[in-house]
Amino acid sequence: MDSVSFLRDLMDKVLEKETLTKNIEENRKQAKKLSKDISSTEKSIEDEITGTVKKRKHELISEFDKKTNAVKSEKKDIENRRTKQKNKEVAARVGDETEFLVKENKEIRKDIRRYLRENRVPKACRNQFFNIMYMPVGLVEWLEAFAGVLILFLLCPIIIVLIGQSTGFYNELREANQKAFLIIIIAIWVILVLAVYFIIYANVKMKYIDVFRQIKELRKNILSNEKKINEIKKDVHRDKDESRYNLEGFNKELSLADEKQEAINFDRNNALKEFEDNTIQEITDQIKEKRTPELDKLHAEEKELNEKIAESEKKLEELSMEIVSQGATHVGEDMLTVDKLTDLIDIIESGSAATVSEAVDVLKEKTGAGR
């Protein structure tokens, strides 16, 4: 083989090495991308399995929740009807046990009205307001009387002042005059109220004092009976025995509803156990079966590409050793590039050298001179 043919053959091998190196780099990038695609696909499969399991479990639980809510609604309706029935029966019992006291109070009130009429007490004084202000009976009426005094002596003067302010009269007065006006208004009002109160006291209460004393005793009897009625009501409401209220039908309905709920809970627990033991695996197998071809294809491509890379790397190693063994002896390792081998071929073909060694010397002289 002549020198030019030798150099051309060596250059072809260098070119092949460069091409092979570039292909290996490209294949490695492709393999890296495939590896990412495989990881992404595997994660996508796991996410699909997790999402499907979560969704199916939520649907299962929701189905039983609907049944549970239906039973709760049914129980609530039963309890409401039971409560209404019990309240009705309790009211009837209270009515029965307090009937004589209610009737007695009714008769006492009739006696009071008749007694006032017979003794010709003025009609304006035959009402509860008069009773509270002039002869209160019991704590409640004394509190009402106190509230009435506050209203008469405080609220009414304030209302008068507010009316004066709204008309502009009060605001036109100077500050000192405003205070004086307020004191005068309150004083006039208090005197007026006291005057009216004591006029009625002297001309009505004292005139019919014996009548009002008798009526007060009757009203005490009414108050005593009302206290007894309230005690009876409390005793009835505190009574835990419900056997007399005809609630057996409602109790039976509630028991049936509880049994229905227990059955739902039993079915729910079994369904969840079946889901955990079998359904999750079935979902996993179905999704994997559907997605496996996609993943297998990627794995096959990765395997094929890795084999191709390994084969190329082996070939590159053999080619590199061959280039070094051939070229290092004749041209030197520093000349094993396409550009320098091309220069050596040009030197020989131009007649500047006859052998490879001579061409190397010429090229070194040229590059040395260039420097």
XYZ file of C-alpha atoms in Angstrom:
371
model
C 0.000 0.000 0.000
C 1.470 3.377 -1.054
C 1.738 6.310 1.341
C -1.318 8.188 0.017
C -3.518 5.098 0.195
C -2.279 4.466 3.714
C -3.057 8.022 4.782
C -6.488 7.956 3.086
C -7.317 4.700 4.824
C -6.181 6.174 8.162
C -8.221 9.354 7.543
C -11.331 7.273 6.756
C -10.907 5.531 10.073
C -10.517 8.880 11.908
C -13.656 10.169 10.163
C -15.467 7.002 11.104
C -14.338 7.444 14.720
C -15.617 11.016 14.812
C -18.951 9.937 13.305
C -19.183 7.016 15.719
C -18.387 9.314 18.692
C -21.077 11.769 17.593
C -23.643 8.963 17.153
C -22.825 7.576 20.594
C -23.369 11.033 22.144
C -26.703 11.421 20.333
C -27.781 7.932 21.394
C -26.831 8.664 25.003
C -29.011 11.805 24.942
C -31.855 9.742 23.471
C -31.328 7.067 26.157
C -31.445 9.737 28.867
C -34.707 11.082 27.412
C -36.136 7.561 27.246
C -35.193 7.006 30.894
C -37.084 10.178 31.850
C -40.079 9.095 29.743
C -40.085 5.705 31.477
C -39.965 7.344 34.949
C -42.714 9.778 33.928
C -44.869 6.942 32.577
C -44.344 4.833 35.694
C -45.325 7.821 37.876
C -48.332 8.465 35.636
C -49.424 4.845 36.089
C -49.022 5.066 39.875
C -50.917 8.389 39.934
C -53.721 6.892 37.849
C -53.931 3.912 40.197
C -53.945 6.170 43.289
C -56.492 8.568 41.774
C -58.798 5.768 40.596
C -58.633 3.988 43.970
C -59.390 7.245 45.793
C -62.290 8.074 43.471
C -63.828 4.566 43.652
C -63.484 4.508 47.448
C -65.087 7.962 47.709
C -67.968 6.777 45.504
C -68.396 3.684 47.682
C -68.398 5.695 50.919
C -70.729 8.315 49.408
C -73.233 5.618 48.486
C -73.378 4.389 52.085
C -73.411 7.996 53.374
C -76.564 8.595 51.308
C -78.206 5.572 52.920
C -77.078 6.728 56.372
C -78.405 10.245 55.772
C -81.715 8.792 54.625
C -81.985 6.816 57.883
C -80.999 9.908 59.913
C -83.702 11.907 58.143
C -86.203 9.133 58.843
C -85.224 9.043 62.530
C -85.463 12.818 62.780
C -88.987 12.699 61.359
C -89.939 9.932 63.803
C -88.416 11.850 66.734
C -90.251 15.028 65.723
C -93.568 13.177 65.541
C -92.766 11.447 68.836
C -91.942 14.795 70.474
C -95.188 16.333 69.214
C -97.162 13.370 70.510
C -95.389 13.486 73.882
C -95.921 17.259 74.203
C -99.582 16.745 73.389
C -99.902 13.978 75.981
C -97.925 15.995 78.567
C -100.151 19.026 77.973
C -103.213 16.838 78.390
C -101.804 15.379 81.618
C -100.956 18.838 82.949
C -104.470 19.941 82.043
C -105.974 16.990 83.886
C -103.833 17.411 87.000
C -104.292 21.188 87.199
C -107.915 21.311 86.081
C -109.313 21.869 89.554
C -106.847 24.699 90.282
C -107.536 26.390 86.942
C -111.259 26.179 87.575
C -110.789 27.495 91.073
C -108.810 30.513 89.774
C -111.467 31.112 87.152
C -114.142 31.156 89.823
C -112.067 33.455 92.045
C -111.669 35.948 89.170
C -115.415 35.851 88.608
C -115.919 36.513 92.333
C -113.486 39.462 92.144
C -115.311 41.028 89.187
C -118.685 40.442 90.855
C -117.442 41.805 94.181
C -116.081 44.993 92.506
C -119.359 45.431 90.643
C -121.521 44.907 93.708
C -119.479 47.430 95.712
C -119.589 49.958 92.854
C -115.853 50.375 92.552
C -115.098 52.705 89.552
C -114.538 50.792 86.315
C -111.206 52.578 85.737
C -109.904 50.882 88.888
C -111.043 47.388 88.010
C -107.893 46.384 86.078
C -104.473 44.836 86.593
C -102.612 48.170 86.347
C -104.513 49.489 89.368
C -103.835 46.263 91.257
C -100.088 46.466 90.537
C -99.725 50.152 91.441
C -101.874 50.121 94.600
C -101.882 46.594 95.991
C -99.230 44.347 94.345
C -99.222 40.680 95.254
C -96.097 38.572 94.877
C -92.548 39.381 93.754
C -93.418 39.719 90.055
C -96.065 42.389 90.661
C -93.746 44.296 93.025
C -91.090 44.338 90.266
C -93.721 45.474 87.760
C -94.760 48.248 90.159
C -91.113 49.351 90.484
C -90.750 49.377 86.679
C -93.942 51.447 86.447
C -92.529 54.007 88.890
C -89.304 54.275 86.829
C -91.291 54.799 83.659
C -93.536 57.448 85.220
C -90.801 59.413 87.010
C -87.879 59.088 84.553
C -88.949 58.027 81.077
C -91.798 60.464 80.673
C -89.699 63.601 81.549
C -87.034 62.422 79.100
C -89.659 62.061 76.384
C -90.890 65.601 77.132
C -87.342 66.975 76.809
C -86.781 65.101 73.547
C -89.999 66.565 72.167
C -88.748 70.026 73.194
C -85.440 69.393 71.402
C -87.141 68.210 68.237
C -89.267 71.374 68.096
C -86.167 73.571 68.689
C -87.505 75.145 71.863
C -85.086 73.362 74.232
C -82.051 74.029 72.009
C -82.745 77.763 71.924
C -82.311 78.001 75.691
C -78.881 78.731 77.183
C -77.078 75.934 79.027
C -78.020 77.225 82.487
C -81.614 77.719 81.370
C -81.657 74.216 79.861
C -80.748 72.708 83.238
C -83.303 74.845 85.008
C -85.932 73.930 82.439
C -85.144 70.233 82.895
C -85.374 70.480 86.700
C -88.653 72.362 86.470
C -90.118 69.817 84.019
C -89.096 66.892 86.234
C -90.379 68.598 89.370
C -93.702 69.488 87.763
C -94.079 65.993 86.414
C -93.209 64.291 89.722
C -95.598 66.553 91.617
C -98.309 65.916 89.054
C -97.836 62.143 89.175
C -97.740 62.064 92.962
C -100.797 64.256 93.109
C -102.762 62.022 90.768
C -101.509 58.920 92.590
C -102.554 60.158 96.024
C -105.869 61.552 94.781
C -106.733 58.089 93.479
C -105.303 56.567 96.647
C -107.462 58.771 98.885
C -110.641 58.760 96.804
C -110.619 55.145 95.618
C -108.335 52.855 97.567
C -109.090 54.293 100.998
C -112.788 54.659 100.205
C -113.015 50.988 99.237
C -110.245 49.761 101.497
C -112.234 46.804 102.855
C -113.183 45.733 99.348
C -109.585 45.925 98.129
C -108.347 44.028 101.182
C -110.785 41.251 100.437
C -109.800 41.270 96.758
C -106.107 41.178 97.687
C -106.712 38.017 99.698
C -108.535 36.477 96.749
C -105.634 37.467 94.454
C -103.223 35.839 96.903
C -105.266 32.655 96.543
C -104.945 32.937 92.745
C -101.163 33.419 93.072
C -100.930 30.437 95.413
C -102.870 28.297 92.935
C -100.647 29.457 90.058
C -97.575 28.414 92.042
C -99.144 24.996 92.577
C -99.938 24.784 88.866
C -96.311 25.600 88.008
C -95.064 22.977 90.470
C -97.364 20.378 88.913
C -96.080 21.334 85.449
C -92.460 20.969 86.614
C -93.206 17.589 88.205
C -94.878 16.349 85.026
C -91.997 17.510 82.814
C -89.438 16.003 85.199
C -91.209 12.640 85.170
C -89.063 10.204 83.141
C -91.774 7.556 82.921
C -93.200 7.795 79.389
C -95.320 4.639 79.523
C -98.567 6.632 79.864
C -97.962 8.729 76.720
C -98.720 6.101 74.021
C -95.254 6.349 72.464
C -94.688 2.612 71.884
C -95.319 2.888 68.142
C -92.715 5.628 67.769
C -90.225 3.687 69.917
C -90.688 0.672 67.669
C -90.137 2.799 64.553
C -86.936 4.200 66.089
C -85.725 0.690 66.927
C -86.345 -0.419 63.338
C -84.442 2.645 62.081
C -81.533 1.778 64.405
C -81.532 -1.799 63.091
C -81.526 -0.445 59.546
C -78.535 1.756 60.385
C -76.702 -1.186 61.958
C -77.280 -3.196 58.759
C -75.937 -0.295 56.684
C -72.861 -0.058 58.939
C -72.309 -3.812 58.618
C -72.586 -3.697 54.824
C -70.352 -0.614 54.723
C -67.599 -2.301 56.746
C -67.792 -5.437 54.581
C -67.742 -3.392 51.385
C -64.694 -1.422 52.554
C -62.917 -4.641 53.567
C -63.695 -6.160 50.161
C -62.437 -2.976 48.533
C -59.172 -3.039 50.503
C -58.639 -6.794 50.059
C -59.597 -7.265 46.395
C -60.894 -4.196 44.534
C -57.700 -2.175 44.934
C -55.687 -5.035 43.413
C -58.231 -5.400 40.592
C -57.996 -1.662 39.818
C -54.193 -1.872 39.901
C -54.147 -4.892 37.570
C -56.597 -3.293 35.122
C -54.646 -0.046 34.860
C -51.299 -1.818 34.588
C -52.694 -4.144 31.923
C -53.925 -1.108 29.979
C -50.706 0.877 30.363
C -48.140 -1.965 30.228
C -47.812 -2.002 26.388
C -46.902 1.679 26.481
C -44.290 1.075 29.187
C -42.982 -2.110 27.552
C -42.473 -0.236 24.309
C -40.376 2.384 26.086
C -38.348 -0.296 27.893
C -37.787 -2.119 24.596
C -36.620 1.093 22.942
C -34.319 1.773 25.889
C -32.888 -1.752 25.778
C -32.351 -1.576 22.019
C -30.701 1.822 22.311
C -28.439 0.705 25.183
C -27.397 -2.337 23.168
C -26.685 -0.082 20.221
C -24.620 2.226 22.404
C -22.685 -0.695 23.883
C -22.012 -2.070 20.401
C -20.919 1.370 19.166
C -18.686 1.888 22.186
C -17.038 -1.502 21.580
C -16.547 -0.649 17.933
C -15.194 2.799 18.902
C -12.727 1.221 21.289
C -11.524 -1.230 18.628
C -11.312 1.541 16.028
C -9.413 3.833 18.410
C -6.890 1.094 19.158
C -6.519 0.360 15.438
C -5.972 4.052 14.616
C -3.424 4.439 17.396
C -1.570 1.241 16.471
C -1.398 2.205 12.783
C -1.042 5.934 12.989
C 1.121 6.477 16.064
C 4.001 4.504 14.471
C 3.975 6.271 11.104
C 2.578 9.767 11.706
C 2.471 10.265 15.475
C -0.572 10.763 17.690
C -0.523 14.520 17.184
C -1.152 14.024 13.440
C -4.241 11.818 13.853
C -6.777 14.464 12.819
C -8.669 14.854 9.564
C -7.105 18.266 8.826
C -3.508 17.145 9.377
C -3.966 13.886 7.500
C -5.425 15.897 4.597
C -2.364 18.180 4.699
C -0.026 15.150 4.630
C -1.857 13.706 1.592
C -1.624 17.082 -0.182
C 2.157 17.267 0.528
C 2.807 13.790 -0.955
C 0.534 14.348 -3.972
C 2.262 17.718 -4.657
C 5.648 15.965 -4.771
C 7.023 17.767 -1.725
C 7.564 14.389 -0.059
C 7.681 10.762 -1.150
C 6.959 8.979 2.108
C 4.705 9.493 5.098
C 7.655 10.278 7.342
C 8.956 12.883 4.906
C 5.472 14.437 4.646
C 5.271 14.628 8.463
C 8.631 16.418 8.551
C 7.517 18.857 5.865
C 4.257 19.588 7.678
C 6.081 20.119 10.955
C 8.480 22.503 9.211
C 5.534 24.406 7.730
C 3.645 24.621 11.021
C 6.850 25.506 12.824
C 7.504 28.284 10.293
C 3.919 29.440 10.647
C 4.463 29.855 14.357
